[in-house]
CSV table of C-alpha atoms in Angstrom, one decimal:
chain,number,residue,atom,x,y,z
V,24,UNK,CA,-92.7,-92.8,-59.5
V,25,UNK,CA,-95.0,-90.9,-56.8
V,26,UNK,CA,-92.8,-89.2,-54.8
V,27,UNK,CA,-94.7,-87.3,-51.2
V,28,UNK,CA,-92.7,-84.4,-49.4
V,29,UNK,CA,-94.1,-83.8,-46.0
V,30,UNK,CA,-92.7,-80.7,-44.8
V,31,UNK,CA,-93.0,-80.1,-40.4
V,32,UNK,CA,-93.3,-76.6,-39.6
V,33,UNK,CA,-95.0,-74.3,-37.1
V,34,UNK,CA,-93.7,-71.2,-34.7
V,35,UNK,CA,-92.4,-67.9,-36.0
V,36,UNK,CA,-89.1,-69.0,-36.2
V,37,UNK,CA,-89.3,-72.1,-38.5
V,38,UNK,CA,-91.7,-70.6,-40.7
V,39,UNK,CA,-89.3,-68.1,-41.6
V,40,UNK,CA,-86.3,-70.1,-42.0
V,41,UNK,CA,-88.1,-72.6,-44.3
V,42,UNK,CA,-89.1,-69.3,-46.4
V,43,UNK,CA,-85.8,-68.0,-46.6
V,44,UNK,CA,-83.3,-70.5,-46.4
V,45,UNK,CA,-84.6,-74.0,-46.7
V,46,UNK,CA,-87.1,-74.3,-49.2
V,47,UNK,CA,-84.7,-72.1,-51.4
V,48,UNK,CA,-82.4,-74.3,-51.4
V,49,UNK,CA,-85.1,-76.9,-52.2
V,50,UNK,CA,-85.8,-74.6,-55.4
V,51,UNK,CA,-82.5,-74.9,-56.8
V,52,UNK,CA,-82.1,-77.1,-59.7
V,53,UNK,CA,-81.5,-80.8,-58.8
V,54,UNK,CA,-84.0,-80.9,-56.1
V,55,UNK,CA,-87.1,-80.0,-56.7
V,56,UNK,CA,-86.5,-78.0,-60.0
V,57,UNK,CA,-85.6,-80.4,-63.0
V,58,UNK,CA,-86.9,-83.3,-61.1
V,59,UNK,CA,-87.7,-86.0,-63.2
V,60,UNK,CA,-90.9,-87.5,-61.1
V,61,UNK,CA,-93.0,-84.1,-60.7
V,62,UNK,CA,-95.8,-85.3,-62.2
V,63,UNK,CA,-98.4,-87.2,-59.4
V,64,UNK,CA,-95.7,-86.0,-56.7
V,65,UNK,CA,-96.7,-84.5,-53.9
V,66,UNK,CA,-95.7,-81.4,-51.7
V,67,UNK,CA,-97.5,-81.5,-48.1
V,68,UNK,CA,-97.1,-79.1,-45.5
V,69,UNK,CA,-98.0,-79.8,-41.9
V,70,UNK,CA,-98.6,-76.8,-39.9
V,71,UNK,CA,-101.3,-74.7,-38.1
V,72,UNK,CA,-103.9,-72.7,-39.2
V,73,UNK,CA,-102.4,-69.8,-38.1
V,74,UNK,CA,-98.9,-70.3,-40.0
V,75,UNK,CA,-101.1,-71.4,-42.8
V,76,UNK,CA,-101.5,-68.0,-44.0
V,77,UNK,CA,-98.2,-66.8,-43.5
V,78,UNK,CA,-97.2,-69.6,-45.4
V,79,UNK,CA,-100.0,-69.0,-48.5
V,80,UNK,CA,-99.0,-65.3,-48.5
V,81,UNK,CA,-95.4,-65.7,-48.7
V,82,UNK,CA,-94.7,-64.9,-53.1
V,83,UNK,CA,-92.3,-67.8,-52.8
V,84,UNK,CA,-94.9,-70.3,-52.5
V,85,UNK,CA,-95.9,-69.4,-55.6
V,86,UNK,CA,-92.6,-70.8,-57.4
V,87,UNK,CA,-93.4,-74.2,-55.3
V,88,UNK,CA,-96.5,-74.7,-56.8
V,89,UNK,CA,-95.7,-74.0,-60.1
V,90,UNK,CA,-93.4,-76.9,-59.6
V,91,UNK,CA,-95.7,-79.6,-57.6
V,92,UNK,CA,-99.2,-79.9,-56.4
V,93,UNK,CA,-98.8,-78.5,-53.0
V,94,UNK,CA,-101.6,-79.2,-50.2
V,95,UNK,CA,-101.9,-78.3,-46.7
V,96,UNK,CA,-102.6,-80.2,-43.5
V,97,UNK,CA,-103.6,-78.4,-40.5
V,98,UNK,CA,-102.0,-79.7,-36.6
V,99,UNK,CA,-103.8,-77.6,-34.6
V,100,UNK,CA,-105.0,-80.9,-32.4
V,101,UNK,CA,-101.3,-82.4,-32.4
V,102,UNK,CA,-99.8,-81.5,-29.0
V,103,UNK,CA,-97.0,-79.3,-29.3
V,104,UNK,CA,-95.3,-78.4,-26.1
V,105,UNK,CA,-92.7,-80.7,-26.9
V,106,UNK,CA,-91.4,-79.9,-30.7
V,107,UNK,CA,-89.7,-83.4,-30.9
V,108,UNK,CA,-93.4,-84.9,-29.8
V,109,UNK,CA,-95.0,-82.8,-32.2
V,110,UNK,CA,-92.6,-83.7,-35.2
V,111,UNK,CA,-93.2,-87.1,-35.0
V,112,UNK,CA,-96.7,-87.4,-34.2
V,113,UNK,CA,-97.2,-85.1,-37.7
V,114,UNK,CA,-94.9,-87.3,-39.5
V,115,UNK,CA,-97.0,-90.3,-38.3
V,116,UNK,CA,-99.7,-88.4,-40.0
V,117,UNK,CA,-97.8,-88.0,-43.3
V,118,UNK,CA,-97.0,-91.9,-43.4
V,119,UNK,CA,-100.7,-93.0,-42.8
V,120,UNK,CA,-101.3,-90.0,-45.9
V,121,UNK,CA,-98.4,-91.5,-48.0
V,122,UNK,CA,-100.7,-94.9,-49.4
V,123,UNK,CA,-100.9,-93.9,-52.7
V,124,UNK,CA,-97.1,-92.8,-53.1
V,125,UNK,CA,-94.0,-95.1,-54.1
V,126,UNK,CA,-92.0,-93.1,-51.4
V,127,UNK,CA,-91.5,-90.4,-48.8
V,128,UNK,CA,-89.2,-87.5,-48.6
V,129,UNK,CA,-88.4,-86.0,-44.6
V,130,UNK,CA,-87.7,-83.0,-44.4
V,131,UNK,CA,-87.1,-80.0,-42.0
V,132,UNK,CA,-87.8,-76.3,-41.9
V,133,UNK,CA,-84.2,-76.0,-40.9
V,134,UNK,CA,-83.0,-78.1,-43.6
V,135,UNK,CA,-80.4,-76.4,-46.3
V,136,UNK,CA,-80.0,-79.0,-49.5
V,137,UNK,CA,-76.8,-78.8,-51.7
V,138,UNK,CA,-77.9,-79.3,-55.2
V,139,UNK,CA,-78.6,-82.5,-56.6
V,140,UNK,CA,-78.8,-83.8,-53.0
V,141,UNK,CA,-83.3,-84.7,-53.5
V,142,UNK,CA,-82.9,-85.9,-57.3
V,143,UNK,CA,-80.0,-88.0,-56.2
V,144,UNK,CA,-81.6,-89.7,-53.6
V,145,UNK,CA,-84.9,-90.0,-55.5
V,146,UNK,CA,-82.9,-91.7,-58.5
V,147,UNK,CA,-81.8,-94.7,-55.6
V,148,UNK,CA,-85.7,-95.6,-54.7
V,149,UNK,CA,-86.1,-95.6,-58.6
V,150,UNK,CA,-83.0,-97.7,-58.6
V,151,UNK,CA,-84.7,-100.4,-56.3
V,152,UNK,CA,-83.3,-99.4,-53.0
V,153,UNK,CA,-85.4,-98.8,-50.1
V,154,UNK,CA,-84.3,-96.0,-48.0
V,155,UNK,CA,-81.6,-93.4,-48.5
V,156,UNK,CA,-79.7,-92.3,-45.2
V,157,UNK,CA,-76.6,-90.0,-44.3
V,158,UNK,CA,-75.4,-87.7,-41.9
V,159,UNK,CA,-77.0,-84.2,-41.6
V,160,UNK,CA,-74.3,-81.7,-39.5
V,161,UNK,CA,-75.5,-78.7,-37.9
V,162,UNK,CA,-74.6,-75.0,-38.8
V,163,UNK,CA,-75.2,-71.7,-37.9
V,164,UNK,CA,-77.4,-69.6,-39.6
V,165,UNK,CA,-74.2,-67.4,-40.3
V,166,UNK,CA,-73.3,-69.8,-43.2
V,167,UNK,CA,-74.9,-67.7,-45.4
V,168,UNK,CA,-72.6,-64.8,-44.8
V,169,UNK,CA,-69.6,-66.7,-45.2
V,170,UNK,CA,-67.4,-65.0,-47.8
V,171,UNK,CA,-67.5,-67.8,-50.4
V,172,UNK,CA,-71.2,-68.3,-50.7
V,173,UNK,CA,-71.4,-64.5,-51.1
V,174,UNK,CA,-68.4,-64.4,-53.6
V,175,UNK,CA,-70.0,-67.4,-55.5
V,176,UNK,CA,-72.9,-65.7,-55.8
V,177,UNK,CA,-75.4,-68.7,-54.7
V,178,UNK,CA,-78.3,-66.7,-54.1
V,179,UNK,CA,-80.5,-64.9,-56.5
V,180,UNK,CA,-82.8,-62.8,-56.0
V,181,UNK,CA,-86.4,-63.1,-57.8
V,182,UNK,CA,-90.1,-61.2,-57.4
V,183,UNK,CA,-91.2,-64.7,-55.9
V,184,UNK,CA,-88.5,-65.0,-52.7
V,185,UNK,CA,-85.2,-66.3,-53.6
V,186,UNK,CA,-83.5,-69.9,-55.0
V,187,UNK,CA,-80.4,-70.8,-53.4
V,188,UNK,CA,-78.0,-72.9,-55.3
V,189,UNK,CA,-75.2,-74.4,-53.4
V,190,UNK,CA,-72.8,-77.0,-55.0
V,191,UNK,CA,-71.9,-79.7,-52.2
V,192,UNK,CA,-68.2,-78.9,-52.1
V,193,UNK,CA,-69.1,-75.4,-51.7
V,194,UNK,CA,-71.7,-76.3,-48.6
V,195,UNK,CA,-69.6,-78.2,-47.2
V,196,UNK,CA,-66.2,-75.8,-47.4
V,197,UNK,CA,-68.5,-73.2,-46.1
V,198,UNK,CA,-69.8,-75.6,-43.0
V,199,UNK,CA,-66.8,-76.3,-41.8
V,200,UNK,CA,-66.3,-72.1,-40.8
V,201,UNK,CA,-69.7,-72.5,-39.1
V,202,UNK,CA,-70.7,-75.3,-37.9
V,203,UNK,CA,-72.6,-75.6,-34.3
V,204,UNK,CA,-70.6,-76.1,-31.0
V,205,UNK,CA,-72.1,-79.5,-30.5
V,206,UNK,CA,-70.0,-80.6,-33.6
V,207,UNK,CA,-66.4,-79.8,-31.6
V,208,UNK,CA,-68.1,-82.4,-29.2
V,209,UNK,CA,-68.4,-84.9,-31.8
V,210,UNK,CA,-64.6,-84.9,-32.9
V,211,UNK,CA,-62.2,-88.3,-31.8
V,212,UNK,CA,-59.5,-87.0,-30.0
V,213,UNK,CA,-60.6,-83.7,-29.0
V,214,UNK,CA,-61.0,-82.0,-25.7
V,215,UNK,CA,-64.5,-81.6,-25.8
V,216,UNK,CA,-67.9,-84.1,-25.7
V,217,UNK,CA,-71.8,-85.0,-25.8
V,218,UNK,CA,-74.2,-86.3,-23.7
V,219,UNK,CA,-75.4,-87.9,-26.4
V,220,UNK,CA,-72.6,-89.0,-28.8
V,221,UNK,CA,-75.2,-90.1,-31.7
V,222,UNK,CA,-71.6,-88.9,-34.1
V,223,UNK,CA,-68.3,-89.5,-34.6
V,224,UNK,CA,-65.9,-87.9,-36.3
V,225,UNK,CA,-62.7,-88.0,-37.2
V,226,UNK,CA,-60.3,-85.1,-38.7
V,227,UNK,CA,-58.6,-86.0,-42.4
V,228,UNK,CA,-55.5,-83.0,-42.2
V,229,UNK,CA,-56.1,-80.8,-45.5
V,230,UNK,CA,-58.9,-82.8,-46.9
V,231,UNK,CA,-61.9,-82.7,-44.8
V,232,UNK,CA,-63.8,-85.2,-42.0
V,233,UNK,CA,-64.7,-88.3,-41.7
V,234,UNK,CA,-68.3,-89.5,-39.7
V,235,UNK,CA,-69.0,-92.3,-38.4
V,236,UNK,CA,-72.8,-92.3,-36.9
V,237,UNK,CA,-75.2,-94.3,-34.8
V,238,UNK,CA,-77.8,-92.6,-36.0
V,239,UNK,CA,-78.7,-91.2,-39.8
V,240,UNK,CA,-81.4,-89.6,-41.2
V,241,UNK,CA,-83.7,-91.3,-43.5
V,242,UNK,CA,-84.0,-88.5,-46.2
V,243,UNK,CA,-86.7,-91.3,-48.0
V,244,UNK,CA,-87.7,-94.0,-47.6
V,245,UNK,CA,-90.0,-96.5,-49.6
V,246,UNK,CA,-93.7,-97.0,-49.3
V,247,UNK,CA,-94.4,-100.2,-47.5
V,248,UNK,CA,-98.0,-100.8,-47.8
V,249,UNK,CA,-98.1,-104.0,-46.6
V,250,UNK,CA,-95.2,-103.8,-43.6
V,251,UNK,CA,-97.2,-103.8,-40.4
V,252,UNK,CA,-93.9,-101.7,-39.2
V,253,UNK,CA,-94.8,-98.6,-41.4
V,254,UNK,CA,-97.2,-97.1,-39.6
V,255,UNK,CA,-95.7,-97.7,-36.3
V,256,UNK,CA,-96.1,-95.1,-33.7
V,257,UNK,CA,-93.0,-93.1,-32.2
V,258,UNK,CA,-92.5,-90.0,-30.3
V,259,UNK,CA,-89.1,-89.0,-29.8
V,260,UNK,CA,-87.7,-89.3,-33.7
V,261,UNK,CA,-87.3,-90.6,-36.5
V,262,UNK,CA,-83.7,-91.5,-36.1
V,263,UNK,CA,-84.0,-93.5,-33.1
V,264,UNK,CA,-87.3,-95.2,-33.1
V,265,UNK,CA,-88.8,-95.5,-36.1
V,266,UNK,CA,-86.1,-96.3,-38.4
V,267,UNK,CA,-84.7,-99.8,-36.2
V,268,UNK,CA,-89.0,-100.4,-36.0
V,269,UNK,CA,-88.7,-100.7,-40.0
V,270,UNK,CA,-85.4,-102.3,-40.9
V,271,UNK,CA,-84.3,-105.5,-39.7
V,272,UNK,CA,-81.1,-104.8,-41.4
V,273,UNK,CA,-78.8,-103.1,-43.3
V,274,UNK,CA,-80.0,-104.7,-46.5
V,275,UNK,CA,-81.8,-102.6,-49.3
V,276,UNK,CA,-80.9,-99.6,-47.4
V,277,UNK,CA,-78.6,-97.1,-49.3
V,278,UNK,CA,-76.0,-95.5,-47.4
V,279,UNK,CA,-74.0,-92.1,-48.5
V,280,UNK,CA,-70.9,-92.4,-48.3
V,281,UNK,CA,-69.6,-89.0,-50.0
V,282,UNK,CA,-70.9,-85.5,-49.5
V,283,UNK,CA,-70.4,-84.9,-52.8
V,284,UNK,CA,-73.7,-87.4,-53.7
V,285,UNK,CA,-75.5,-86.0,-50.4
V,286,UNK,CA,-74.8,-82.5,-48.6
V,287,UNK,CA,-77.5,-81.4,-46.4
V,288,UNK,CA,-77.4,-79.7,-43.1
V,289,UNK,CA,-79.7,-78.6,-39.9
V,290,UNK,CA,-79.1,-74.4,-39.1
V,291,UNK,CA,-79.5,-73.7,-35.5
V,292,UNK,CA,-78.6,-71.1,-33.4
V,293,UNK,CA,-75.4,-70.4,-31.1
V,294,UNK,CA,-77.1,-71.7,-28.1
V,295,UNK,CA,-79.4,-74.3,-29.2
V,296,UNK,CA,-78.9,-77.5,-27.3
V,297,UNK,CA,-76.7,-79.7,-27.2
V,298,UNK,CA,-74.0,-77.7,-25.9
V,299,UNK,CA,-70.6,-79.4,-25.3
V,300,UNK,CA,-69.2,-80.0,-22.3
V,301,UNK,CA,-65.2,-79.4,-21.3
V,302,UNK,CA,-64.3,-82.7,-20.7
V,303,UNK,CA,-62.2,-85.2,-23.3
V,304,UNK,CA,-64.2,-87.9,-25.3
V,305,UNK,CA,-63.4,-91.0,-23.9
V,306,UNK,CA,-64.6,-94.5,-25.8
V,307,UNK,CA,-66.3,-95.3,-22.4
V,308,UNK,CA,-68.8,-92.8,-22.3
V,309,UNK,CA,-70.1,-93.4,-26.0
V,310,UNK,CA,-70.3,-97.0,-25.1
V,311,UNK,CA,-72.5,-96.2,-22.4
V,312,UNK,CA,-74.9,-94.2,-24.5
V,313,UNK,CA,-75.0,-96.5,-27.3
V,314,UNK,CA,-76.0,-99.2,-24.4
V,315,UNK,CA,-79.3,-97.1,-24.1
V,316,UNK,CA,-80.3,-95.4,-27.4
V,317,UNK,CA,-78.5,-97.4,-30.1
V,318,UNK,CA,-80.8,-100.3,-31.7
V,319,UNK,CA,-78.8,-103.0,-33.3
V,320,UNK,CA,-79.3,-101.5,-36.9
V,321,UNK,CA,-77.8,-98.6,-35.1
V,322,UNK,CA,-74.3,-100.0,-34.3
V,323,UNK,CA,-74.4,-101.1,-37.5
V,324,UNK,CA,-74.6,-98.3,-38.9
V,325,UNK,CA,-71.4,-96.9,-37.5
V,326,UNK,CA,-69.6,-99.3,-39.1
V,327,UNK,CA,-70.1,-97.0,-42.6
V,328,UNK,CA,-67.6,-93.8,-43.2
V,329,UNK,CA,-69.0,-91.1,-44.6
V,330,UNK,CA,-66.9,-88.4,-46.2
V,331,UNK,CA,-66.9,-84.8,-45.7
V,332,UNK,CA,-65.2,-82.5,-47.9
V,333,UNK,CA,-64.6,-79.5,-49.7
V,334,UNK,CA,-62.1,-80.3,-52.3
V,335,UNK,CA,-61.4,-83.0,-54.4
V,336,UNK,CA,-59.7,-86.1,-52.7
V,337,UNK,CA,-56.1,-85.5,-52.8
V,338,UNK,CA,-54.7,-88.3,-50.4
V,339,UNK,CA,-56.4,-91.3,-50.9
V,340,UNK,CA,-53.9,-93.0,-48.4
V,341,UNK,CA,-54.6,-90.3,-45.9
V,342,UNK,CA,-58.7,-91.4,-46.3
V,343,UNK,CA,-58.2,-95.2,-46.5
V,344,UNK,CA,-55.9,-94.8,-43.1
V,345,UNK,CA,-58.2,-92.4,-41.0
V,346,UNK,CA,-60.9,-94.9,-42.3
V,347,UNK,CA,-59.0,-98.2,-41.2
V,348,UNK,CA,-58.2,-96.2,-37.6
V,349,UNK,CA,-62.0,-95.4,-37.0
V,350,UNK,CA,-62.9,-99.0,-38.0
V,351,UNK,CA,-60.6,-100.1,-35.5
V,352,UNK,CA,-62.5,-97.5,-32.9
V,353,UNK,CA,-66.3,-98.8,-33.9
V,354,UNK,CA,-64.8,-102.3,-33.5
V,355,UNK,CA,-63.5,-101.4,-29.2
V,356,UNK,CA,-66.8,-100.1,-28.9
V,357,UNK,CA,-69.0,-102.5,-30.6
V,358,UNK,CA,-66.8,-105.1,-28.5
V,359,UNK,CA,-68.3,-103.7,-25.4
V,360,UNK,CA,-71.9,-103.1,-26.5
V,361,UNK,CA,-71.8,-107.2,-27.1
V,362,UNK,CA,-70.7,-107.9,-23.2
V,363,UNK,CA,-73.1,-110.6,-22.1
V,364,UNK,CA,-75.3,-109.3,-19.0
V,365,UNK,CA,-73.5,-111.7,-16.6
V,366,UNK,CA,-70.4,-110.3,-16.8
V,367,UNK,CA,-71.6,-106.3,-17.5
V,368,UNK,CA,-73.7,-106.1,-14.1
V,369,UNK,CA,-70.9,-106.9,-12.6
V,370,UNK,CA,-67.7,-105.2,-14.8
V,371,UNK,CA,-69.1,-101.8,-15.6
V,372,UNK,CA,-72.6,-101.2,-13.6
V,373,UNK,CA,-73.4,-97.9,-15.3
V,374,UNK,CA,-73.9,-99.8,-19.0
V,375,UNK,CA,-75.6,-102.4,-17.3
V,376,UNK,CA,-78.3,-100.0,-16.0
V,377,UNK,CA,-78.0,-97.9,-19.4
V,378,UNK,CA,-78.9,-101.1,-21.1
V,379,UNK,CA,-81.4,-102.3,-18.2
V,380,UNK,CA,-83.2,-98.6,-19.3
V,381,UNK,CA,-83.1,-99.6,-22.8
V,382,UNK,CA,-85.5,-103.1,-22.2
V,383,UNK,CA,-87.5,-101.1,-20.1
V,384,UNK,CA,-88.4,-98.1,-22.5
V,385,UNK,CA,-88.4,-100.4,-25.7
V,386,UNK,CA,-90.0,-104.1,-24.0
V,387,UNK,CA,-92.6,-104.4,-27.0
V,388,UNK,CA,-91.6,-102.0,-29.3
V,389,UNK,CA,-91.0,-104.7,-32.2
V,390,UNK,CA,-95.5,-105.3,-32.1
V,391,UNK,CA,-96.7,-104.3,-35.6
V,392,UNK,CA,-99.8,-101.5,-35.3
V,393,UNK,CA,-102.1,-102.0,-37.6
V,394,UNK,CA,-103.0,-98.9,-38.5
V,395,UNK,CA,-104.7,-97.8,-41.6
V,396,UNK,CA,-103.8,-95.5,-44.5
V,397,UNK,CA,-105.7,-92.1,-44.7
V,398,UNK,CA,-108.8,-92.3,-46.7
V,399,UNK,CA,-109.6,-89.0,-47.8
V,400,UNK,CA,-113.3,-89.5,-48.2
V,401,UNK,CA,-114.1,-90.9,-45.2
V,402,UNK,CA,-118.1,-92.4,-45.2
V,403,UNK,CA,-120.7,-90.8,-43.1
V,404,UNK,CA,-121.3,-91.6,-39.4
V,405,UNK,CA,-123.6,-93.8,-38.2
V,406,UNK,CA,-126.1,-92.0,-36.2
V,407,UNK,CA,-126.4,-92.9,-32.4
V,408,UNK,CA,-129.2,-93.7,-30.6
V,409,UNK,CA,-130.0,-91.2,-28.5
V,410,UNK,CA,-128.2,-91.7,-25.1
V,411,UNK,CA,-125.4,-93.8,-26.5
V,412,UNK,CA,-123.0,-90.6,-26.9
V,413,UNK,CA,-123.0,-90.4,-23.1
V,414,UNK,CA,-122.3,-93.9,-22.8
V,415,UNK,CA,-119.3,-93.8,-25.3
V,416,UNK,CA,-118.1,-90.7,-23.7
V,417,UNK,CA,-117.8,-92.2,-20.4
V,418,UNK,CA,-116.1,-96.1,-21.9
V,419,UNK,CA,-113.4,-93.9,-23.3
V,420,UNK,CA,-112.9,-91.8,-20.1
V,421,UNK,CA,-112.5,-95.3,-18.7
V,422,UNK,CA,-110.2,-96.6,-21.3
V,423,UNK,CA,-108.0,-93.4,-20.7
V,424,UNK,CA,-107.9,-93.6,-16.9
V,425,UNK,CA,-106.8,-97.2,-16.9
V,426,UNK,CA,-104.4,-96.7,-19.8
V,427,UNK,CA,-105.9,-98.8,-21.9
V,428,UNK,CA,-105.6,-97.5,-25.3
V,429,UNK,CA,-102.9,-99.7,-26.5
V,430,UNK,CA,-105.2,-102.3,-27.2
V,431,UNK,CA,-106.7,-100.6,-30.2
V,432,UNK,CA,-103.2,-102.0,-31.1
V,433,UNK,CA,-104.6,-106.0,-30.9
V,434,UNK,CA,-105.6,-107.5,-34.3
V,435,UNK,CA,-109.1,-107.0,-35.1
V,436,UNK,CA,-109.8,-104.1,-32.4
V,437,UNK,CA,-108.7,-101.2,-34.6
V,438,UNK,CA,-111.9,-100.8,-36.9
V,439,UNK,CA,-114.0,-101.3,-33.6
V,440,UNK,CA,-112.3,-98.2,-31.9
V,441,UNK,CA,-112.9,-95.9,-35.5
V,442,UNK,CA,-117.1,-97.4,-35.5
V,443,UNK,CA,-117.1,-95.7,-31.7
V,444,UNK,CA,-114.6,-93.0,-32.4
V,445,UNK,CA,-117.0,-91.7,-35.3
V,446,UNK,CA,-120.3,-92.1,-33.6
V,447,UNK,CA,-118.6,-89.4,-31.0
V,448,UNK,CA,-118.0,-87.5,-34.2
C-alpha cells in the first residue's frame, strides 16, 4: 500500500519543534524506520517558502529522505492569521493531493509518537479498516527532561539531528509528570473544568487513566476516491468537522483502546490555551457543550474507553469497574443530549440555544463538494480574447460581493468555475 504523510508547519516555533522533537520521534524504529510500505509512500510537507529553507537545511532532513520520497508544498496563499484556519485549509490541500494513495497519515509539528504507534496504525488500513482514531493528551515540552526518559537513554545523538525512541509505557509514565493544565480540567470528579470538555477522564488508583472522548483524532484514514464526503471543505478541524462529514458511523473505523497499541501526544506550552477554570466539573456543563459541537458519531464515540498507562495491568477489576462507572456517566449524559426540542426549550433553555447554534452553523453541512483530486500536470490555459479578462475579473468581484461562491459547490458548475478561473491565470 501507498501510504501519504502530510506534515502542517509554518512559524519559528513549530518548525523547530517538528526538527527536534517530533519528527524524531517519527525516525525511531516502528514509525517511519522499518516500515513495511516505504516504497511509493509519500512524505509531504506543507509550509512556506520561507520555512522551506530552514526546513531543507536542517541535516535531519537528510535521514527523512533516505527513508521516503519527501516533496514540498508551498502555503504562501493559504490565509494564516488563524492557525486552526490555516491547518485545515492545507490539509484540504493534502486530501485533494492524496488520489493516487491507499491512505493518509495527519500529523502535527507538535506531535511526539511512541514507537510502533505509525506501523501499528498503518498495519489496520492494510488490515481492511478505514480509519484509525485515539486520543492525543497534551504535555509540556518539559517531558523530555523528565528523569526517566533521560535515565532510559531515549535520545541519541547522530551528525544528521537526533532519533527519539520512546516505548509507549515509558511515554506515557513520563506524561503523566507533565502533562498540560487543561488535562486537570478534563478529570471526573475533580475541582477543576473546560470550556470545552471535548475529554473525559477518569483516575484508575496505581494503574493509570481512563478517557472517554467526544472527539479523537483520525491519525489515517483511507483514500475514498469515489466518497463525495472526502474532499469536503472545513475550517475549524479535523476532529469536529470533517471526520462526522465522512463517517456515517462507527462501522469500519478502528478505535484504540490501549496506549500500549497507540501513544502519541501534542507538546504545548504552560500557557497555551485552554486554561482551566476553578470551578468543579459538573455532568451539566458537558451536556451543554456536546449540545453544540458533538456530531452524532461524536457521542458515540464516547461510549469507547481508552486506557492510559504506564505499567502493566495489574487490577483488571479495578479497570472493568472505573470502565462500568464511566459507562454509566456517557449514558446520564447521552440521556440528555437525546431530549426532544419540546421539552428542552422549555426544561433547560441554555442546551436548547447550544443546540439551536448547532443547526445554524452546521444547516447543510451533510452536501457532498465535488471537488477534484490534484492533477499535477495541469493543461495549458486557453487564451482570452482580448477584453474578456476585465469581464471575468469583474463576474468574480460580483460573485464575491454577493457571496456566491458556494455554488461552484452545485453538480456540474465546478469544471465551469476552473475554465474561468484559468483564463484569469
Amino acid at each position: 500500500m501507498r501510504f501519504l504523510f502530510p506534515l502542517i508547519v509554518w512559524g519559528p516555533s513549530y518548525v523547530r519543534e517538528f526538527l527536534e522533537q517530533s519528527l524524531p520521534t517519527q525516525l525511531a524504529y516502528g514509525n517511519l524506520s522499518g516500515f513495511p510500505w516505504l516504497e511509493g509512500s509519500q512524505y509531504m510537507i506543507l509550509t512556506t517558502a520561507q520555512d522551506r529553507k530552514i526546513l531543507e537545511a536542517a541535516p535531519i532532513m537528510r535521514r527523512l529522505k533516505r527513508l521516503i520520497d519527501v516533496q514540498y508544498v508551498e502555503i504562501d496563499k493559504i490565509p494564516r492569521h488563524n492557525k486552526y484556519i490555516g491547518a485545515s485549509m492545507a490539509q484540504l490541500e493534502a486530501l485533494k493531493r492524496s488520489g493516487n494513495f491507499d491512505a493518509i497519515f495527519f500529523l502535527y509539528p507538535d506531535f511526539i509518537c511512541a514507537t510502533g504507534t505509525i506501523t501499528n496504525a498503518a498495519r489496520r488500513i492494510v488490515e481492511g479498516k478505514d480509519a484509525v482514531m485515539f486520543p492525543i493528551p497534551a504535555v509540556l515540552k518539559s517531558i523530555f527532561d523528565d528523569p526517566a526518559i533521560v535515565e532510559n537513554e531515549v535520545i541519541t545523538p547522530t551528525g544528521e539531528g537526533a532519533v527519539i525512541e520512546i516505548p509507549p509505557r515509558l511515554l506515557v509514565d513520563a506524561s503523566t509528570r507533565h502533562f498540560h493544565p487543561m488535562i486537570s480540567g478534563y478529570i471526573m470528579g475533580g475541582e477543576r473544568s473546560n470550556i470545552g470538555p471535548a475529554y473525559m477522564i477518569w483516575n484508575v488508583p496505581d494503574e493509570g487513566m481512563l478517557f472517554r472522548c467526544f472527539h479523537l483524532h483520525p491519525l489515517v484514514i483511507r483514500v475514498q476516491r469515489d466518497n463525495p464526503f472526502y474532499l469536503n471543505e472545513f475550517i475549524v478541524s479535523l476532529d469536529e468537522e470533517y471526520v462526522p462529514r465522512l463517517f456515517r458511523s462507527l462501522d469500519g473505523v478502528y478505535f484504540a483502546r490501549d496506549s500500549d497499541e497507540f501513544a502519541m501526544c501534542s507538546i504545548r506550552t504552560p500557557t497555551s490555551p485552554p486554561q482551566p477554570l476553578d470551578v468543579p466539573i459538573r455532568l451539566v456543563h458537558i451536556a451543554h457543550w456536546a449540545e453544540e459541537y458533538a456530531a452524532l458519531i461524536h457521542r458515540e464515540f464516547s461510549t469507547i474507553p481508552f486506557r492510559w498507562h504506564g505499567q502493566a495491568i495489574e487490577d483488571e477489576d479495578l479497570w472493568e469497574a472505573v470502565e462500568a462507572e464511566s459507562a454509566e456517566t456517557i449514558d446520564v449524559i447521552r440521556d440528555r443530549l437525546a431530549t426532544p426540542d419540546s421539552i428542552l426549550r422549555f426544561e433547560d433553555e441554555t442546551a436548547y440555544a447550544a443546540r439551536a447554534r448547532r443547526r445554524a452553523r452546521f444547516r447543510g453541512w451533510r452536501e457532498p463538494v465535488f471537488h477534484s483530486f490534484y492533477e499535477p500536470v495541469a493543461p495549458p490555459p486557453p487564451v482570452a480574447p482580448e477584453g474578456a479578462g476585465i469581464k471575468l475579473k469583474l463576474l468574480f468581484a460580483v460573485v464575491r460581493m454577493a457571496r456566491l461562491q458556494k455554488l461552484r459547490n452545485v453538480p456540474g458548475v465546478m469544471p465551469i468555475w476552473r475554465r474561468l478561473r484559468a483564463r484569469l491565470a
